[in-house]
Coordinates of C-alpha atoms in Angstrom, one line a residue:
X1 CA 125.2 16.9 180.9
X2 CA 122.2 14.4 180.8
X3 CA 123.3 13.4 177.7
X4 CA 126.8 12.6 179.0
X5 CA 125.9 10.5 181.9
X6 CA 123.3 8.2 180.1
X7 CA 125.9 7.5 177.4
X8 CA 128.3 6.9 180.3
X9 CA 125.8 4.5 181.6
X10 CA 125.2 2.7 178.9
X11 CA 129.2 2.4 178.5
X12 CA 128.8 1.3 182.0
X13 CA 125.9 -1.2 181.3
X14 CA 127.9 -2.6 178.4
X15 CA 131.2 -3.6 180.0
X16 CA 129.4 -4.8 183.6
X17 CA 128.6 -8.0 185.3
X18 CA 125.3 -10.0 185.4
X19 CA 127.1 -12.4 188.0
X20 CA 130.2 -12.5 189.3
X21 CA 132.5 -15.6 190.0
X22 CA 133.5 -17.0 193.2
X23 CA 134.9 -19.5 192.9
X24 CA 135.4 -21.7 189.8
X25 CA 136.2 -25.1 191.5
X26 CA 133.4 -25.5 192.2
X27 CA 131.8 -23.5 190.7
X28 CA 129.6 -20.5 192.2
X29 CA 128.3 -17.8 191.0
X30 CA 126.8 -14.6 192.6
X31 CA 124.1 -12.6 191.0
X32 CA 121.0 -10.4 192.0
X33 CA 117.5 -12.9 191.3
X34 CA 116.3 -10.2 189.0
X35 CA 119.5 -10.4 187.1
X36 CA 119.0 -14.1 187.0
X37 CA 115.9 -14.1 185.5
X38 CA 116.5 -11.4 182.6
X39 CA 119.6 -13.7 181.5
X40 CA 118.2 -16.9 182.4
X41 CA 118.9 -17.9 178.8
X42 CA 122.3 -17.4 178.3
X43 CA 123.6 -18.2 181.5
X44 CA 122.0 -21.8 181.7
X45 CA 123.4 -21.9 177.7
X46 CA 127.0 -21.5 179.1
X47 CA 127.0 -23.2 182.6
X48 CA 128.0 -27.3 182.5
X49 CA 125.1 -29.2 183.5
X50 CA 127.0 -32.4 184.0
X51 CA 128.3 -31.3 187.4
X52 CA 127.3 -29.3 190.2
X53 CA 126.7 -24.9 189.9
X54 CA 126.1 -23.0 192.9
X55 CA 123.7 -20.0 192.4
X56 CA 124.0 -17.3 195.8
X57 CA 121.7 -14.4 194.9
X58 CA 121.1 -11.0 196.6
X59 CA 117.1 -10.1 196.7
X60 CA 118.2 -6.2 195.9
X61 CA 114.0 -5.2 196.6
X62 CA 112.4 -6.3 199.2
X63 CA 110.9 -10.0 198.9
X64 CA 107.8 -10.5 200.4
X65 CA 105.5 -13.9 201.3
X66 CA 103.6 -13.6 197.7
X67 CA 107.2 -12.8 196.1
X68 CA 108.8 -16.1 197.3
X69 CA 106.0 -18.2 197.2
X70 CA 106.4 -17.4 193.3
X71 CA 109.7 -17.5 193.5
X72 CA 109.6 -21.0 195.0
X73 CA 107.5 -21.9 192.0
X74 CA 110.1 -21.1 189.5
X75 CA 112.8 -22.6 191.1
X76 CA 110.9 -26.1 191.2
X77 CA 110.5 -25.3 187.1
X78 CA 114.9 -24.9 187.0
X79 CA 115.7 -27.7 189.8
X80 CA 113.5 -30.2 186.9
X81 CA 115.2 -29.1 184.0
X82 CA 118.9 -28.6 185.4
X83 CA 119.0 -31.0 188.6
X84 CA 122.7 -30.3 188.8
X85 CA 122.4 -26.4 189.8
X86 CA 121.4 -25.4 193.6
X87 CA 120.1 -22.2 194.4
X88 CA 120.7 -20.1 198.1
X89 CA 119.6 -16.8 198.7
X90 CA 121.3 -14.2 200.8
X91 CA 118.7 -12.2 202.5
X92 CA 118.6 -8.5 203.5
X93 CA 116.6 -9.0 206.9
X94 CA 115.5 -11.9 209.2
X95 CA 111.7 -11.4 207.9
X96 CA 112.7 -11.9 204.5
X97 CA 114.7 -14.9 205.7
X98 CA 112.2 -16.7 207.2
X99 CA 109.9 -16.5 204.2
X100 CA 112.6 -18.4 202.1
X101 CA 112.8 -20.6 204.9
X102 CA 109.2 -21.1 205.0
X103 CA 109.4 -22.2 201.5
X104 CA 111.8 -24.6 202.2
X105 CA 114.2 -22.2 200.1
X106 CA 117.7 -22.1 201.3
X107 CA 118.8 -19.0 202.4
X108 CA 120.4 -17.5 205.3
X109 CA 120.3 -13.9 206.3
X110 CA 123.6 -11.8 204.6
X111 CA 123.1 -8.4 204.4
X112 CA 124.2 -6.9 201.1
X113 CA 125.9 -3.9 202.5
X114 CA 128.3 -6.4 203.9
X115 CA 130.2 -6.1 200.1
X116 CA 130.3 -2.7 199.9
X117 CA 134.2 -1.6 199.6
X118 CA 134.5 0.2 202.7
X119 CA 138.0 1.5 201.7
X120 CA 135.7 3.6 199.3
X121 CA 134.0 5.7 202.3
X122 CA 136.7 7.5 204.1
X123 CA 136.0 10.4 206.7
X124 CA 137.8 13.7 205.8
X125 CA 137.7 15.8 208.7
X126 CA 139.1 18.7 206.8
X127 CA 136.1 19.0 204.6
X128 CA 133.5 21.7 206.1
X129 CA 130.2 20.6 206.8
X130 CA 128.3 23.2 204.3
X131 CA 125.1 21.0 205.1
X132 CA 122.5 20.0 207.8
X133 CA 121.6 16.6 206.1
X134 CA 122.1 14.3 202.8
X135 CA 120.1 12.8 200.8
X136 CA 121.4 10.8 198.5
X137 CA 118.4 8.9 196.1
X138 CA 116.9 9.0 192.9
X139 CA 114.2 11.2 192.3
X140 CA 111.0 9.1 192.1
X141 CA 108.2 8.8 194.3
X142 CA 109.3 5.8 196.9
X143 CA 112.4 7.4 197.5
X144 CA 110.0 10.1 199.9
X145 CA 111.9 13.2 199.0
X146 CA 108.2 15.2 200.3
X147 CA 109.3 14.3 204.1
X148 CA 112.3 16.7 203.8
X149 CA 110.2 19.9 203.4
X150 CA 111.2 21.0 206.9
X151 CA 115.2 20.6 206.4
X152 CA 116.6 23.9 206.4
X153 CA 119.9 22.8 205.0
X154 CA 119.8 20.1 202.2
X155 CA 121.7 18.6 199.6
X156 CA 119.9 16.3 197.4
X157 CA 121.9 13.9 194.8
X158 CA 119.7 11.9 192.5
X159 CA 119.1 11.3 188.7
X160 CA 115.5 10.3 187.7
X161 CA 114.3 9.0 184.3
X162 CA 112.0 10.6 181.7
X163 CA 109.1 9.0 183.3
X164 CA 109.9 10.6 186.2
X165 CA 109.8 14.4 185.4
X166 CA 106.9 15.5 186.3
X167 CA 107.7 14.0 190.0
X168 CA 111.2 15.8 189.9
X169 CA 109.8 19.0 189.0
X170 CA 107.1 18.7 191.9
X171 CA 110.0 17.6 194.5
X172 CA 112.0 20.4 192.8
X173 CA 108.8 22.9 193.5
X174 CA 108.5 21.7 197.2
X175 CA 112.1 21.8 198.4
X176 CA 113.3 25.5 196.2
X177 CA 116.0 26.0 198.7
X178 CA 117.5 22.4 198.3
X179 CA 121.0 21.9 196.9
X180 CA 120.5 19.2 194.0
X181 CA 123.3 17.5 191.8
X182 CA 121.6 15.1 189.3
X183 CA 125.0 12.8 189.4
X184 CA 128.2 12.3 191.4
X185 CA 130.7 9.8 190.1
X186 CA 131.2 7.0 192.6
X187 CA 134.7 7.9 193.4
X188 CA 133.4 11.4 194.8
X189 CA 130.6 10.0 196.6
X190 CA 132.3 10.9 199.8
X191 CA 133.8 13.7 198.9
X192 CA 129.6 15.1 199.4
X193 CA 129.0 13.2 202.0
X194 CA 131.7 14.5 204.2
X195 CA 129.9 17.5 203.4
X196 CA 127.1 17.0 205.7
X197 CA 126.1 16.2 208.9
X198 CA 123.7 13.6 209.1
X199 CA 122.5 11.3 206.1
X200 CA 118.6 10.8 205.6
X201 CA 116.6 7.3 204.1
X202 CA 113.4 8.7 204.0
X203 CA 112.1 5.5 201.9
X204 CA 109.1 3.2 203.8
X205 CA 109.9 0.0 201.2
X206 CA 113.5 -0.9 199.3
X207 CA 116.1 -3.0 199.5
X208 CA 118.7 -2.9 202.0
X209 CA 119.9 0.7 200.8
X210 CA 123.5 0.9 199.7
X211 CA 123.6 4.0 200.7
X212 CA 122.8 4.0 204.2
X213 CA 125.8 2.1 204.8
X214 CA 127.7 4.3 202.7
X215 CA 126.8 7.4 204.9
X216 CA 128.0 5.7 208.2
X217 CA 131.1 4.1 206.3
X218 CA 131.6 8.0 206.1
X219 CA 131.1 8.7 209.2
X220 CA 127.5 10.4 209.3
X221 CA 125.0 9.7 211.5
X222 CA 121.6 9.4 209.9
X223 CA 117.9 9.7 210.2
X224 CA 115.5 7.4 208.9
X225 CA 111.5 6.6 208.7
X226 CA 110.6 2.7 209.5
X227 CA 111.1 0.4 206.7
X228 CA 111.3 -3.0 205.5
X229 CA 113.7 -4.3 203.0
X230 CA 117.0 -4.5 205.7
X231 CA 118.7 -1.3 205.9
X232 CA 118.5 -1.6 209.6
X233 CA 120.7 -4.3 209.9
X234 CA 123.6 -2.6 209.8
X235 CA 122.3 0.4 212.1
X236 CA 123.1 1.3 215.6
X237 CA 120.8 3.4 217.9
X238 CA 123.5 5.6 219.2
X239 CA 124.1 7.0 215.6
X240 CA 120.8 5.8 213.7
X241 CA 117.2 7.8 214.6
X242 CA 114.5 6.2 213.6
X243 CA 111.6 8.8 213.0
X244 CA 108.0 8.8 212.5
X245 CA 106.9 9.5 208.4
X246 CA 106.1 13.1 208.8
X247 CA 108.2 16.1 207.6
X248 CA 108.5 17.5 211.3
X249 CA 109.3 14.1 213.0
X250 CA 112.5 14.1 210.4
X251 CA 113.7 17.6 210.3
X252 CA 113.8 17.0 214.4
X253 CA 115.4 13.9 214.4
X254 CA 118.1 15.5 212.2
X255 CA 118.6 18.9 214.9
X256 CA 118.9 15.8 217.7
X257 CA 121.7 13.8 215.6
X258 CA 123.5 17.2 215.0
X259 CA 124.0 18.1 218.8
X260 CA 124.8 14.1 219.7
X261 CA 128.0 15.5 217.4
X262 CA 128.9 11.2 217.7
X263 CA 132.7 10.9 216.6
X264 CA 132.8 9.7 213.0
X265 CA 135.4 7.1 213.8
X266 CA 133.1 5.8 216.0
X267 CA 130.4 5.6 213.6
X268 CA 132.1 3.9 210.7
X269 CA 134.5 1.0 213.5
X270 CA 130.9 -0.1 214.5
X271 CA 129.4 -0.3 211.4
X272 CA 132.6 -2.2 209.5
X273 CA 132.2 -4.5 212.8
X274 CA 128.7 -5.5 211.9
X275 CA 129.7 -5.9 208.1
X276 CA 132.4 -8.2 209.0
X277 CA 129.4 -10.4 210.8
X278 CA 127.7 -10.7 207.9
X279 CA 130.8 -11.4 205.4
X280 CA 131.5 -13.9 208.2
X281 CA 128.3 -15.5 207.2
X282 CA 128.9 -15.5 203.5
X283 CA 132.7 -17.0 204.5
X284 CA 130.9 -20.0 206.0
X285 CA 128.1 -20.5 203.5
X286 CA 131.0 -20.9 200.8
X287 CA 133.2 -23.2 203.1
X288 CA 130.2 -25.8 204.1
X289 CA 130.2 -25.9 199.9
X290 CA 133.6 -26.3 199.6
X291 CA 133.5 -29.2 202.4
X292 CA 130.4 -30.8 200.4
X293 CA 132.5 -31.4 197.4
X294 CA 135.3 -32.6 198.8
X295 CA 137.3 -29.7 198.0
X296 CA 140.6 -28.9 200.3
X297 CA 141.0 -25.6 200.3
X298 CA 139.5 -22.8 203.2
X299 CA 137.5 -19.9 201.1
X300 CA 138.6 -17.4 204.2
X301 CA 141.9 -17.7 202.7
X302 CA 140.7 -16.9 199.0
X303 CA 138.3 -14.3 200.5
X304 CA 140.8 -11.2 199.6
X305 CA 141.0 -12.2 196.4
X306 CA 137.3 -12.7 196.1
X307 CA 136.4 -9.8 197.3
X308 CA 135.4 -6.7 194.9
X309 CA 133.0 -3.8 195.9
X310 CA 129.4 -5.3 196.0
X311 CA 130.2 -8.1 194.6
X312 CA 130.9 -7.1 191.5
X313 CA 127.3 -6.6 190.4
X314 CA 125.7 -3.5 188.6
X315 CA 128.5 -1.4 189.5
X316 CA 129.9 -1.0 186.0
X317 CA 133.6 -2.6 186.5
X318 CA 135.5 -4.0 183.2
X319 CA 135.3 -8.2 182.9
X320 CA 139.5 -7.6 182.9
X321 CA 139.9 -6.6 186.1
X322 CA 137.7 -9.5 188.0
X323 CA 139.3 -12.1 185.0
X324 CA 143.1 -10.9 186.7
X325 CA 142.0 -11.7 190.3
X326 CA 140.2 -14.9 190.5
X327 CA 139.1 -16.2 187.5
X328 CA 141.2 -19.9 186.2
X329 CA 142.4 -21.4 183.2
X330 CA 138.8 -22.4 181.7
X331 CA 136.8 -19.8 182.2
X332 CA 136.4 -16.9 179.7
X333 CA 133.8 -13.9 179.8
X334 CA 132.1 -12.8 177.4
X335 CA 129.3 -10.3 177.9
X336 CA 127.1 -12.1 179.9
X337 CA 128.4 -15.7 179.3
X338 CA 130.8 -17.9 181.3
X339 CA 132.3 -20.4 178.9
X340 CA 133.5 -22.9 180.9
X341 CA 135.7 -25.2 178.2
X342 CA 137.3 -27.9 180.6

């Protein structure tokens, strides 16, 4: 089966987006900073360099102070060599904005669970709830799997890599009594979630989570340790406990979301609410572009056909099917290139 899934993956890897196009006139494109660095190259082969190119990137980690100081630095090194491009960052949490800020970086805070398809995560009430909690993560030390000891009731859902075995067969060892599935296709994603009864993000440092919003998109409530990186900003006390990091503090938090029993619908109108503040954000970051170069068109109407889960990014879609939507006579892509040939 492991064998199936990395070839799947590398499929996956293959046919997948680096960055993702917003608009063409002019032209923006969206990619993750790490992304942008790897491919560096080849994107700044194949961009023009005789007019304007708007770079919006997600932080996916957490960015710290040190992190965007060097960040700053390298972005002084592209702004000399291509003084045509402009660079904005969309930040996970306020802290992380006002570091880029600091650095007199622009950026505004736009949480990147803002893009996930919400049409994706649908609450089935006639699924049974087999289990107390979810946790849906990769199997590797930061993900905190060790703080679920005292959950009765668990289903786990991670992969980890061959580096990561020996941690996988310790978390294995600690929690015998846990469900685990190494891998669940995104389409069924939640199909398990619907499963259980409160989703747990047990991690102290990430990025903003996907799947955090993904568990209240399908209607769970969840428990989670403090943490930096912005999966909080899409959270709601009423249906989000925030727990000390200690095995007990979580498996009670969990019992105390479980008898709230908060109505799913509820859980998942709030939380498309606050997403819709944040894509409101990313509507008028693109429009203050649009008005800069003069161009006389409103991106709120354009946003439904801009719009693709996450943005398009690491999540394995063919080139095709973004090409059809938005893409204009001029552009072509190729692998990791946009040839732009007017």
């Amino acid at each position: 089966m492991r064998i199936i899934i990395k070839f799947l993956k590398s499929m996956l890897k293959k046919k997948s987006l680096e960055c993702y196009v917003i608009s063409h006139k002019p032209i923006i494109l969206i990619t993750y900073w790490f992304d942008f660095l790897k491919n560096q190259s080849e994107i700044f082969k194949t961009i023009p360099h005789n007019r304007n190119v708007y770079f919006l990137y997600q932080s996916g980690w957490y960015k710290d102070k040190r992190d965007v100081d060097k960040i700053q630095k390298e972005i002084a090194i592209f702004k000399n060599i291509y003084p045509k491009t402009k660079y904005i960052f969309l930040c996970n949490s306020i802290e992380e904005n006002e570091f880029f800020l600091e650095n007199d970086l622009t950026s505004i805070f736009c949480n990147q669970n803002a893009f996930i398809d919400e049409k994706r995560y649908k609450i089935k009430p006639k699924i049974k709830k087999k289990y107390d909690a979810i946790y849906l993560a990769r199997i590797t030390p930061f993900k905190r799997h060790e703080l679920a000891i005292k959950v009765k009731n668990l289903l786990l859902i991670g992969s980890f890599t061959q580096n990561e075995e020996e941690h996988y067969q310790h978390i294995m060892k600690i929690l015998p009594d846990a469900k685990w599935i190494e891998k669940v296709f995104s389409f069924r994603v939640a199909q398990y979630m619907n499963q259980a009864k409160v989703g747990l993000c047990l991690s102290a440092i990430e990025g903003a989570m996907f799947v955090s919003a993904e568990y209240l998109l399908s209607g769970i409530p969840i428990v989670s340790t403090i943490s930096v990186g912005g999966r909080d900003a899409l959270f709601n006390s009423r249906f989000v406990k925030i727990v000390k990091d200690n095995p007990e503090a979580v498996a009670n938090g969990i019992e105390e979301m479980i008898k709230k029993d908060i109505d799913p619908e509820y859980i998942r109108s709030e939380t498309i609410q606050r997403m819709k503040e944040h894509r409101e954000k990313f509507i008028n970051l693109i429009q203050e572009i649009y008005d800069k170069e003069m161009i006389n068109r409103k991106f709120k109407d354009d946003w439904k056909k801009v719009f693709v889960h996450k943005m398009g990014l690491r999540c394995g879609v063919s080139f095709n099917t973004y090409k059809k939507k938005i893409l204009k006579k001029g552009f072509i892509i190729r692998n990791l290139k946009l040839d732009y040939s007017v």
